XYZ file of C-alpha atoms in Angstrom:
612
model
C -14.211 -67.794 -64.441
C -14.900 -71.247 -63.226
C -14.648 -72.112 -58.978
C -11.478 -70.243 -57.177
C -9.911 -70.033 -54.001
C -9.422 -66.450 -51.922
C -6.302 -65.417 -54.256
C -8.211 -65.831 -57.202
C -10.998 -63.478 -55.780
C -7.852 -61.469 -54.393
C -6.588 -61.184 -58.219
C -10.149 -59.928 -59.457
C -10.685 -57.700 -56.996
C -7.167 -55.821 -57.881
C -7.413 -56.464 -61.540
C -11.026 -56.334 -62.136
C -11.209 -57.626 -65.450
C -14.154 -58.373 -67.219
C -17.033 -60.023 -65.220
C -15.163 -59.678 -62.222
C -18.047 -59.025 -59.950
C -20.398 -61.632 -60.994
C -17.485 -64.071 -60.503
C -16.927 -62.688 -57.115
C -20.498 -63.305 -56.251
C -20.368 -66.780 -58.073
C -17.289 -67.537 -55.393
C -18.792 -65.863 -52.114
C -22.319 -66.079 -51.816
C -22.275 -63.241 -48.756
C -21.410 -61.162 -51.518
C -24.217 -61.989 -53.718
C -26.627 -61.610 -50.996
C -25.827 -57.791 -51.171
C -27.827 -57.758 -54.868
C -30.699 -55.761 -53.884
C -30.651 -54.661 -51.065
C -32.079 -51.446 -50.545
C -30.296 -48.607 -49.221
C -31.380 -44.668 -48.258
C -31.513 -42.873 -51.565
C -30.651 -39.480 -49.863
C -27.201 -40.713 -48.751
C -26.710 -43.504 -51.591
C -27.999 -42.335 -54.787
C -25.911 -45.209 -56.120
C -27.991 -47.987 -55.792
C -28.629 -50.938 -53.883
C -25.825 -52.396 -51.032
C -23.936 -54.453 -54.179
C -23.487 -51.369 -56.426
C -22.185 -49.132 -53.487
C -20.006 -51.927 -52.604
C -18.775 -52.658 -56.446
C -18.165 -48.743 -56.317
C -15.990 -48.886 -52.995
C -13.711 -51.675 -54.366
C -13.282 -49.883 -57.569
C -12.354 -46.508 -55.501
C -8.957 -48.557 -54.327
C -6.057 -48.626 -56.395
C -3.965 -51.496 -57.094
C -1.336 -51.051 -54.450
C -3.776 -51.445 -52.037
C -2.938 -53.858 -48.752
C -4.507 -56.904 -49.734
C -6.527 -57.108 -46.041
C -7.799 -53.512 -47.161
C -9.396 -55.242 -50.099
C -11.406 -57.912 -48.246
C -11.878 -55.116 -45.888
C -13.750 -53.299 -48.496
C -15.365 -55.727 -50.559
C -17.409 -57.156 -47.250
C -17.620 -53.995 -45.227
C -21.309 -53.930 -45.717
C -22.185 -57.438 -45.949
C -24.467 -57.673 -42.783
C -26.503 -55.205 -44.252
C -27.718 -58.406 -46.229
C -29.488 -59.397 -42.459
C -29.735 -56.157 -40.750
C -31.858 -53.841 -43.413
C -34.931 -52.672 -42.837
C -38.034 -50.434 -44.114
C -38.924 -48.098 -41.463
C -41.530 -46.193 -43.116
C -39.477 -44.500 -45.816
C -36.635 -44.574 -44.262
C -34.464 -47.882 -45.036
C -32.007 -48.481 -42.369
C -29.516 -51.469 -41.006
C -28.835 -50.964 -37.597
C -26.140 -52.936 -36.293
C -24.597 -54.054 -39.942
C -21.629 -53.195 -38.671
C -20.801 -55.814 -35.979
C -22.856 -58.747 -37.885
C -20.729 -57.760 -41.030
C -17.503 -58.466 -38.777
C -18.877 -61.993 -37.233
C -19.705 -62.614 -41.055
C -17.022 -61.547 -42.576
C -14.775 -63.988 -40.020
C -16.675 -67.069 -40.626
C -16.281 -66.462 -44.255
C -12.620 -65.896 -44.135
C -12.373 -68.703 -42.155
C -13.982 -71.204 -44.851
C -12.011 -69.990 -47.266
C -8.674 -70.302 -45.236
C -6.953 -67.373 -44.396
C -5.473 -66.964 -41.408
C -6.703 -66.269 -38.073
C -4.591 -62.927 -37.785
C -5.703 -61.752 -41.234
C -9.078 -62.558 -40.516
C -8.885 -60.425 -37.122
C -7.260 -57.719 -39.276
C -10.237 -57.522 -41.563
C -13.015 -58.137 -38.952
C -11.574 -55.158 -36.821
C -12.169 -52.990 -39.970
C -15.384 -54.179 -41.027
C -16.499 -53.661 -36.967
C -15.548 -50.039 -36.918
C -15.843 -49.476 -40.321
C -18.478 -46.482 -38.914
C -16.186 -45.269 -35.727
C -16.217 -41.778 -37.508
C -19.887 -41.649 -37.658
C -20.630 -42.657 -33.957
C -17.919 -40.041 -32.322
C -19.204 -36.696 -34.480
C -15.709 -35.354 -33.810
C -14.937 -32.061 -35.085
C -11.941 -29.553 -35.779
C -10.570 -28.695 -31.996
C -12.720 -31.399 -29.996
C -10.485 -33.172 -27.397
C -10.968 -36.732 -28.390
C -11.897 -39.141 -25.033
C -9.267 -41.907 -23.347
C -10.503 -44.572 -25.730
C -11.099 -42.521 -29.110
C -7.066 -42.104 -28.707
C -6.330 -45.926 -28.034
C -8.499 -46.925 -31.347
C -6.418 -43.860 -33.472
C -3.421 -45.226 -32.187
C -3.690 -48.926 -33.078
C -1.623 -50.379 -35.863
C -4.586 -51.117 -37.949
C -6.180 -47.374 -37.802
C -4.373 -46.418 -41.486
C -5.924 -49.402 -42.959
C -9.575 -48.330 -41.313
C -8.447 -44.324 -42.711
C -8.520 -45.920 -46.396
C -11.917 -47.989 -45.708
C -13.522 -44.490 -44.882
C -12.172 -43.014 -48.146
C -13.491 -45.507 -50.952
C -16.906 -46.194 -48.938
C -17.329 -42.026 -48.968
C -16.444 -42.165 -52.627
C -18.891 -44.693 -53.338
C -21.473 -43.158 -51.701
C -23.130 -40.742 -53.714
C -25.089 -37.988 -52.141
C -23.245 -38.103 -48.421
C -20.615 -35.612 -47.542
C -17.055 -36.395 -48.496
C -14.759 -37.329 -46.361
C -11.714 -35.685 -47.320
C -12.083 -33.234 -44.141
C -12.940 -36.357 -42.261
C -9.613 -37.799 -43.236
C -7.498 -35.370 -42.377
C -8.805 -34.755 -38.999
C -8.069 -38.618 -37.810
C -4.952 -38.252 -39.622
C -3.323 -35.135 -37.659
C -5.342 -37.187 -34.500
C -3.205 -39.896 -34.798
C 0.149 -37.861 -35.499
C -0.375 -36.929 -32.243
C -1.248 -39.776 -30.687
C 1.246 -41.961 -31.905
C 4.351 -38.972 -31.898
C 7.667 -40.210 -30.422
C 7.591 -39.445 -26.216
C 10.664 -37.183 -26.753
C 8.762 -35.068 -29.984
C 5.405 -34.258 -27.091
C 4.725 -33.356 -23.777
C 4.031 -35.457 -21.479
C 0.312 -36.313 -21.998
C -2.478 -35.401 -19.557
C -5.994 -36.849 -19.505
C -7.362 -33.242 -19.346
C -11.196 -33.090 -18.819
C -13.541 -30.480 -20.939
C -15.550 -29.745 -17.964
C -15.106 -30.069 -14.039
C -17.695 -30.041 -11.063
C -15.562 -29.045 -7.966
C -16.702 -28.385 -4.603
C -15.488 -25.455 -2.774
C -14.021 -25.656 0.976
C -12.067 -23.230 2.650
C -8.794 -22.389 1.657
C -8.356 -22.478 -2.666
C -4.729 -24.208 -2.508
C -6.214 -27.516 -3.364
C -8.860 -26.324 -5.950
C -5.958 -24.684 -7.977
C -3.819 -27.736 -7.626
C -6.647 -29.842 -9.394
C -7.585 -27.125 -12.025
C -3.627 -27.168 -12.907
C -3.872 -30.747 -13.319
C -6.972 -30.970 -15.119
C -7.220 -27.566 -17.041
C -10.758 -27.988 -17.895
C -12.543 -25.612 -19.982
C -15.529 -25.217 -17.890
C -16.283 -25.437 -14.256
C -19.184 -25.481 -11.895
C -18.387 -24.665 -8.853
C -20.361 -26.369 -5.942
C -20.002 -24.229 -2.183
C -21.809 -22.699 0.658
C -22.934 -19.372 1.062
C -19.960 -18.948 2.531
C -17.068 -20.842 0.339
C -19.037 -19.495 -3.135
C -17.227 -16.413 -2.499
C -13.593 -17.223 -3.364
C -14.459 -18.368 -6.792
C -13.431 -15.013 -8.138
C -9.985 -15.936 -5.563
C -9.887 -19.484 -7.186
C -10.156 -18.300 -10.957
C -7.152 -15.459 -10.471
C -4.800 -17.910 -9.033
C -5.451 -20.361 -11.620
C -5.021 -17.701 -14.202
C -1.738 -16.507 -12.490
C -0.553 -20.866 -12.875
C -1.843 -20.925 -16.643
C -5.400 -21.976 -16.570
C -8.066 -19.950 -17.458
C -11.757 -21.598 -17.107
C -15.486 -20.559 -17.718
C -17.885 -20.935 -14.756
C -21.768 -21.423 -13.022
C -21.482 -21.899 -9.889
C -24.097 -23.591 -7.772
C -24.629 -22.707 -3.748
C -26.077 -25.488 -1.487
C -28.693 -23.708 0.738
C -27.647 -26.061 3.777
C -24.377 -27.239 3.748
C -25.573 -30.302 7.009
C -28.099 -31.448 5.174
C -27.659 -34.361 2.558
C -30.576 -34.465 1.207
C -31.192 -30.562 0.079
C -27.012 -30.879 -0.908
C -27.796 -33.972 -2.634
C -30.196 -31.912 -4.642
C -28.176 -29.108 -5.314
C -25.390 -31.183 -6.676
C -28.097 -32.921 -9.366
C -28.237 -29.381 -9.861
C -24.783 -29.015 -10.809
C -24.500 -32.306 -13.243
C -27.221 -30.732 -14.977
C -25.294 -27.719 -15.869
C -22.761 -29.972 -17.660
C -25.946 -31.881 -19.280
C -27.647 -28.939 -20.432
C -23.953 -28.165 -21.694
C -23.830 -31.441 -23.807
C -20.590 -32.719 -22.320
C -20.156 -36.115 -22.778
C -19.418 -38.325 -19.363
C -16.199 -39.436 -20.659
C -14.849 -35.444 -20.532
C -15.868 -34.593 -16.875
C -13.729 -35.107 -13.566
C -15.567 -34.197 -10.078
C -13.421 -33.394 -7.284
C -14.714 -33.574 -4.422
C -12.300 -32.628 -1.770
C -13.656 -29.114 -0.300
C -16.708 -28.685 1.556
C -18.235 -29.994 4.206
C -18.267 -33.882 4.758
C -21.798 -34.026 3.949
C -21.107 -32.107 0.418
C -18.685 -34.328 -0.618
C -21.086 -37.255 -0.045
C -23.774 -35.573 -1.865
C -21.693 -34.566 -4.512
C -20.480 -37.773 -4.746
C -23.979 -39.502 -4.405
C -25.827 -37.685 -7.018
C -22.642 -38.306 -9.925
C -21.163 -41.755 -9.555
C -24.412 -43.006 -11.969
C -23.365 -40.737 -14.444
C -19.868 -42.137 -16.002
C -17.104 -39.687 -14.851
C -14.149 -39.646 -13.747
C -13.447 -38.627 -9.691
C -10.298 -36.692 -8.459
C -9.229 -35.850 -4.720
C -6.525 -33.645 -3.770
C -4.631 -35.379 -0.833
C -1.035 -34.465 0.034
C 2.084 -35.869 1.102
C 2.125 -33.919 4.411
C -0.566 -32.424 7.095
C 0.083 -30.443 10.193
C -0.316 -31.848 13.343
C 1.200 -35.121 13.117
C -0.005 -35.784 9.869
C -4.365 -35.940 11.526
C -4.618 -32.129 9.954
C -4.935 -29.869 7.087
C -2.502 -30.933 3.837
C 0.636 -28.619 4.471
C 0.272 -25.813 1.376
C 2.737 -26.733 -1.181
C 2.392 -30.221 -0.916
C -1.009 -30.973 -2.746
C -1.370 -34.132 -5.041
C -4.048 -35.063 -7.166
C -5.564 -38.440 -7.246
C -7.811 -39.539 -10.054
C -9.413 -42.429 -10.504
C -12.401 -44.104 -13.095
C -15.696 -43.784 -11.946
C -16.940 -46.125 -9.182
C -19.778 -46.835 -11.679
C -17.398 -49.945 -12.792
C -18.577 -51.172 -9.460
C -21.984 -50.839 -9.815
C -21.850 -52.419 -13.139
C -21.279 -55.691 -11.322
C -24.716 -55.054 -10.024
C -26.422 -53.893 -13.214
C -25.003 -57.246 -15.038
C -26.633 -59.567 -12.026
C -29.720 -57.668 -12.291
C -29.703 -58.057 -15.828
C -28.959 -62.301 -15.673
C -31.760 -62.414 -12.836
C -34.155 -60.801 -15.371
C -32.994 -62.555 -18.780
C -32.963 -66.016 -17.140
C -36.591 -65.666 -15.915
C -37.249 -64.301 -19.265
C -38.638 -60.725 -18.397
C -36.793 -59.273 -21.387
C -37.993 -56.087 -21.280
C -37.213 -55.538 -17.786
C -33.850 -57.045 -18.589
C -33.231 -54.617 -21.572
C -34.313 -51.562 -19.097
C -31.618 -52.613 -16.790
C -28.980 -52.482 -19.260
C -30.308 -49.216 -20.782
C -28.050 -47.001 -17.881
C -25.184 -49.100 -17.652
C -24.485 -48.966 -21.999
C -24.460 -45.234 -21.100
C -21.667 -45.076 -18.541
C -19.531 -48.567 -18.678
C -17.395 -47.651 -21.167
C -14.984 -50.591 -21.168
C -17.927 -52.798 -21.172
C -20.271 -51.017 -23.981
C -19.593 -53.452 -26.853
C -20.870 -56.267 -24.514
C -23.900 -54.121 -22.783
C -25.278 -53.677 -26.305
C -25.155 -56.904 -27.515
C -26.794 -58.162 -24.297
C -29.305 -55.262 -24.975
C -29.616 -56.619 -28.203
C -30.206 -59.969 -27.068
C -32.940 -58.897 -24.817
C -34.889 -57.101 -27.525
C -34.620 -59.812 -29.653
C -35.972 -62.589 -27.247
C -39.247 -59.959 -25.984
C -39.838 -59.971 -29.693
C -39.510 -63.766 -30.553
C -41.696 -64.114 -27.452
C -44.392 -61.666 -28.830
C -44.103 -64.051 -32.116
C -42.835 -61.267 -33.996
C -40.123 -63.880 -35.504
C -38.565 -61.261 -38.486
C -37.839 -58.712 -36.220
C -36.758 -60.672 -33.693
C -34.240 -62.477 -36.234
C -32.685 -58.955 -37.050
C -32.008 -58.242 -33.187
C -30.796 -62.189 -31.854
C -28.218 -62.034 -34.917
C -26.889 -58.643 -33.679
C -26.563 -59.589 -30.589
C -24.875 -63.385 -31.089
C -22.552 -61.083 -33.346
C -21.384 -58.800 -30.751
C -21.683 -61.435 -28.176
C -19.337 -63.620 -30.490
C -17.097 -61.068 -31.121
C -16.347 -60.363 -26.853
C -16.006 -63.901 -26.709
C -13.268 -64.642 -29.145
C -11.307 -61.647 -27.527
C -11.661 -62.212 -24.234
C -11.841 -65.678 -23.961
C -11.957 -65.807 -20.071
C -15.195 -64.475 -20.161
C -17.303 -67.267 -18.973
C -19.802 -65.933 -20.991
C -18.980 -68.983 -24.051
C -22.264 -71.369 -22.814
C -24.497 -68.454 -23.161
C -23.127 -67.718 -26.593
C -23.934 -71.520 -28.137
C -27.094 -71.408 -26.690
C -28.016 -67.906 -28.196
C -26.398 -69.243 -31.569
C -28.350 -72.418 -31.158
C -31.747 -70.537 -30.453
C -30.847 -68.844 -33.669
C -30.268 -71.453 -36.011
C -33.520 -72.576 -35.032
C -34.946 -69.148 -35.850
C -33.223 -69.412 -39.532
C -35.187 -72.896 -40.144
C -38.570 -71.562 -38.374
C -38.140 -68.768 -41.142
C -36.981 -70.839 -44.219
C -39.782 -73.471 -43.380
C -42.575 -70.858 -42.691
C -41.475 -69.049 -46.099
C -40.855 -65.838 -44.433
C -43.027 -66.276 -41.508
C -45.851 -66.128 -42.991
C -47.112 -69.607 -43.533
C -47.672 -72.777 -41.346
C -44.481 -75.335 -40.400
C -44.395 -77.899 -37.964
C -41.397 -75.705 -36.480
C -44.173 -73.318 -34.641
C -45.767 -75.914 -32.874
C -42.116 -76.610 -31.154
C -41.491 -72.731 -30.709
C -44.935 -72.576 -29.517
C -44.839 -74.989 -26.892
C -41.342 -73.684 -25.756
C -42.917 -70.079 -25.806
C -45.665 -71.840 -23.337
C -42.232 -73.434 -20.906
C -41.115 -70.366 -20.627
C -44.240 -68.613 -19.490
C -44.922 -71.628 -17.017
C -41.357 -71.101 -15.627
C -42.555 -67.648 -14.629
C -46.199 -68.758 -13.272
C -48.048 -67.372 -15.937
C -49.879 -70.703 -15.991
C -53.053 -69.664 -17.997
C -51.006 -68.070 -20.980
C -49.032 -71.264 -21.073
C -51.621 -73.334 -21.805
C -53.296 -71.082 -24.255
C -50.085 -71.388 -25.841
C -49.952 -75.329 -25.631
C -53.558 -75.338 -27.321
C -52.752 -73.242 -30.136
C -49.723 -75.835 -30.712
C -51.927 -78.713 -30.506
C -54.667 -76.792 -32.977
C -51.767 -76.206 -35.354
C -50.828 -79.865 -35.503
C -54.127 -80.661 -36.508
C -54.665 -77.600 -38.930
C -51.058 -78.522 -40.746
C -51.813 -82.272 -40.999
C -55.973 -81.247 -42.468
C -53.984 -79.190 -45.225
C -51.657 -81.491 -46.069
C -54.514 -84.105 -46.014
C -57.086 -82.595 -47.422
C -55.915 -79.608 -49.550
C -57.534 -77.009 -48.043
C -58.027 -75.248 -44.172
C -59.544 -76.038 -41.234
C -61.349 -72.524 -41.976
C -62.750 -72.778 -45.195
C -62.869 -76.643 -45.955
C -64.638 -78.025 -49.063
C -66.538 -80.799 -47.543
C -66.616 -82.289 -51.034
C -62.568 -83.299 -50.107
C -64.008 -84.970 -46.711
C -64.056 -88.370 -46.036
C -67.793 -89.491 -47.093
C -69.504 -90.537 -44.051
C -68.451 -87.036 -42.721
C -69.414 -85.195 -44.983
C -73.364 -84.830 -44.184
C -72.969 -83.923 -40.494
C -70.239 -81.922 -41.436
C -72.178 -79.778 -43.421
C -75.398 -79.607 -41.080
C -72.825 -78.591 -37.723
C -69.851 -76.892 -39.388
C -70.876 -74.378 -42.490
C -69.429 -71.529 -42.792
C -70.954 -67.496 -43.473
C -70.787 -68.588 -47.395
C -72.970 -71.388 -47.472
C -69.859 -73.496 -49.483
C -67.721 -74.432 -47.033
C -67.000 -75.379 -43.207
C -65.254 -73.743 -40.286
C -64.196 -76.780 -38.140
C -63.309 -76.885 -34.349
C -60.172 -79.042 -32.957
C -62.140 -81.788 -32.428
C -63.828 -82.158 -35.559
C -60.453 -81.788 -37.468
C -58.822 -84.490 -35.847
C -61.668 -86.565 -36.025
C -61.611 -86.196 -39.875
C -57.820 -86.990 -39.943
C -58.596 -89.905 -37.365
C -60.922 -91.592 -40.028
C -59.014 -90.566 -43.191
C -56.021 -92.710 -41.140
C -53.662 -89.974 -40.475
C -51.327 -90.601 -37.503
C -52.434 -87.021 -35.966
C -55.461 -88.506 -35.691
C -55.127 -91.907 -34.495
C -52.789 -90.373 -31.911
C -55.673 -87.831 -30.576
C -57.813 -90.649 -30.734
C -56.140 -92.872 -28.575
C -55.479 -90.323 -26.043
C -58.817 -88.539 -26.056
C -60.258 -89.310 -22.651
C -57.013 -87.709 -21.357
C -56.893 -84.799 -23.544
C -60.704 -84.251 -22.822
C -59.700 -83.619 -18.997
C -56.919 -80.741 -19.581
C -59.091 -79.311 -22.541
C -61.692 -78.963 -19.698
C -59.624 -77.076 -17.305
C -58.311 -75.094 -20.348
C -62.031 -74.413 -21.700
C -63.098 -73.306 -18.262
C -59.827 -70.868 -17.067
C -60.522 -67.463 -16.877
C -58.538 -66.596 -20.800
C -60.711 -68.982 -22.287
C -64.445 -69.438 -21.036
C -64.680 -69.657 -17.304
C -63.416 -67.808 -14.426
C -61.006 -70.439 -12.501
C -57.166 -70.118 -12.906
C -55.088 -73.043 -14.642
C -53.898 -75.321 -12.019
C -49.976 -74.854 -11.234
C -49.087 -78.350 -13.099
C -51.701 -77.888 -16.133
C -49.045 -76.355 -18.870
C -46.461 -79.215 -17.917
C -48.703 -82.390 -18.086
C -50.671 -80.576 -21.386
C -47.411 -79.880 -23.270
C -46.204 -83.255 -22.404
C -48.673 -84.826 -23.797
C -48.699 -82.879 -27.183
C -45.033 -83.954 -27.059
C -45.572 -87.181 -26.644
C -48.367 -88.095 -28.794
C -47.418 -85.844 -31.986
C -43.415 -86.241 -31.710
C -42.942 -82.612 -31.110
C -39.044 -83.445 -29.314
C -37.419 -80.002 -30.258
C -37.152 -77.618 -27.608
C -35.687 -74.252 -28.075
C -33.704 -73.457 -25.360
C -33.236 -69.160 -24.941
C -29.450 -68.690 -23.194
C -29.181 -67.750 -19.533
C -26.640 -65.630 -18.038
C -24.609 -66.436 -14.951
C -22.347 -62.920 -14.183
């Protein structure tokens, strides 16, 4: 079908005539990419990622919108960077948000629009909402489920779920799944005058009891939860069974534990007794988003404790005030006049915190300290998840490139530059666009380090670079001796890369028949190897060998060798090599400048840093 612009592919992919999909793939190599790819056999008996995906564009018919197509055709195409083997499992976390970032840059070469490739990126991004929420028949969907049903392009994302289900053979239809978000977003989206007045009702409460019930009812009216746990004294625990009658008598008709704190002045033990009480709504499996704590009755130091022991935890926090109080307006709310004031969680607040923690911790690169951080906040910030988990993501990523464990760190950095990328372009006030180039930057170097070392798994000038910027960062932290181990092993792979190309064969089992001559006899009496046949050489023997078969690695450790011979010394006698001193504050600088220097190792790789 010869080279074609998007219509062209448009055409096919409504058409299909014969050959279509290899044309496709001919036309978008993202799409070819997908050939192969593995994919769980118990859920897609199908095939690999390309047949499923074939399947899916086959299971739309021809009136389909055309941003449903593209849609469909690239819904899994980060699963081309994000699968994996785990044992027998095959999985591909995170496809989902790298299949939007790719799917825009694609879209974007091939020149469609920037609203039509924000159309098809949203529905490639949540192409999986359904899977993530577990909603069932009768489950009150949260504040933000409703705002993603009720956006324009939630139809569009409705047909997505129906041809990837029908090209999935072996998972559970969807047709159930369907209908559900369907009637969800009749609702939703239903004309003011056809509903009542909407209420952000909460599935389960934590109230603590004071002395008169008039406020507790007013709050159960307003939130008609479905369960409560009722936090008094000895005292106020009584006139539950008062509290649950009147709210009956207004409407509202709840399920209860109720949980007594044993000294009502002390905020420690009530600060234990009201863990007690979240814990009831844990054990409960209520999610965070669902559960309002009022705190207005009790004593003073109840409401602190109660207040203390929840704001971690992601809900939402209502007080019964009132627009009059006897004596003056210093006393008790005048019955009759209750309101109810409800508010997010001051967790938002302590977000702010958890962020600056998290920068302090990235920039000095203690990822997994970083990651930790971040762990609590994904949990509870809500507004902020999308950009918790892609700095999560980040985190992992850079604790594995720093362990050298390049392929999985690969699958984790691109993850998290996706969902990093995709914050940025929608909020771009963010400040956060300087950390993005430099993660996207640290990445493209990752994608050469991989192309050039075949996989990781073979030698490339490329590690001694990521080496000796592995041995900056440690420095930066004052972990002096593992930055200079780190600075050797780049220098030793110089030498062993340039001996290979050289010579043909490894520092580690050299044929001293490919030696320079007048080599090879001591060679042979200082250096053979366990097999009699060939030589294991040291550093200083392979750059001598390079140095007199002319190679520029050589000549270069030649003509520096009475300086290297001083930091080799204080590197041969630290405590992770053969001695028992530490390395020297300014060791790792002045060695890794040198190996800079004399071998024209320039490239740095330079990890982002965070600034919230």
């Amino acid at each position: 079908m010869g080279s074609a612009g998007w219509r062209e592919v448009e055409g096919w992919l409504r058409e299909r005539p014969a050959g279509w999909w290899k044309a496709v793939g001919t036309v978008l190599p993202e799409v070819a990419a997908l050939e192969g790819v593995p994919q769980d056999p118990r859920h897609h008996a199908e095939g690999d990622v390309a047949a499923h995906t074939r399947r899916a564009v086959e299971a739309l018919g021809p009136g389909a919108d055309p941003d449903l197509w593209w849609a469909v055709l690239l819904h899994d195409v980060g699963k081309a960077v994000t699968t994996r083997r785990e044992g027998e499992r095959v999985t591909a976390h995170g496809h989902d948000v790298v299949g939007a970032e790719i799917a825009a840059r694609m879209l974007e070469r091939l020149g469609f629009s920037a609203e039509r490739r924000e159309r098809v990126g949203w529905l490639v991004r949540h192409h999986l909402f359904h899977a993530s929420w577990g909603l069932a028949r009768g489950d009150r969907a949260s504040g933000r489920q409703r705002r993603l049903v009720a956006d324009p392009r939630f139809p569009l994302l409705l047909e997505l779920l129906r041809a990837d289900a029908a090209a999935s053979l072996g998972s559970p239809k969807a047709e159930g799944v369907y209908e559900l978000y369907r009637e969800l977003r009749a609702t939703v989206t239903a004309p003011p005058l056809a509903r009542p007045k909407e209420v952000e009702m909460a599935t389960a409460m934590i109230i603590s009891v004071g002395g008169t019930p008039e406020p507790i009812v007013r709050t159960l009216v307003e939130h008609r939860p479905e369960f409560v746990c009722f936090f008094g004294s000895e005292e106020t625990i009584e006139r539950v069974g008062e509290i649950k009658r009147l709210a009956a008598e207004a409407g509202v008709e709840v399920r209860n534990r109720n949980v007594m704190a044993r000294d009502p002045q002390d905020l420690v033990a009530c600060y234990r007794d009201a863990l007690e009480a979240a814990g009831r709504l844990e054990e409960a499996g209520v999610v965070p988003e669902q559960v309002v704590v009022d705190y207005t009755g009790g004593t003073k130091t109840m409401s602190a404790a109660l207040a203390l022991a929840t704001v971690g935890k992601g809900y939402r926090f209502s007080y019964v005030g009132g627009r009059e109080r006897t004596k003056q307006g210093l006393g008790v709310v005048v019955s009759g006049t209750e309101e109810v004031r409800t508010g997010v969680s001051p967790w938002q607040l302590f977000a702010v915190e958890e962020k600056r923690a998290f920068a302090s911790l990235f920039n000095r690169h203690l990822f997994a300290s970083a990651e930790e951080v971040l762990a609590r906040a994904v949990r509870h910030a809500a507004e902020e998840k999308d950009l918790l988990e892609a700095l999560a993501r980040l985190a992992r990523g850079y604790r594995q490139w720093d362990a050298f464990r390049h392929a999985e760190a690969k699958v984790e950095v691109a993850a998290g530059v996706a969902g990093l990328g995709t914050w940025v372009r929608f909020r771009p006030d963010s400040g956060l666009e300087t950390a993005l180039a430099a993660a996207e930057q640290s990445l493209i170097f990752l994608n050469r380090l991989q192309e050039g070392t075949r996989g990781f798994k073979r030698r490339h000038r490329l590690q001694a670079a990521d080496l000796l910027s592995n041995a900056r960062r440690r420095a930066e932290v004052g972990r002096h001796d593992d930055a200079v181990a780190r600075v050797y092993r780049a220098l030793e792979l110089v030498g062993q890369i340039a001996f290979e190309d050289t010579f043909g064969c490894d520092t580690g089992a050299a044929d001293p028949k490919r030696l320079p001559e007048e080599l090879r006899a001591e060679y042979a009496a200082c250096y053979a190897g366990r097999d009699g046949q060939t030589l294991q050489l040291p550093l200083f023997a392979t750059f001598r060998a390079l140095e007199v078969a002319g190679r520029p690695e050589g000549r270069a450790f030649a003509a520096r060798r009475e300086e290297l011979d001083k930091l080799l010394y204080a590197r041969n006698h630290s405590i992770l090599a053969h001695g028992f001193e530490p390395v020297a504050p300014d060791l790792p600088e002045r060695f890794e400048g040198l190996v800079r220097e004399a071998f024209g190792v320039g490239e740095v790789v330079v990890f982002p840093t965070f600034g919230f």
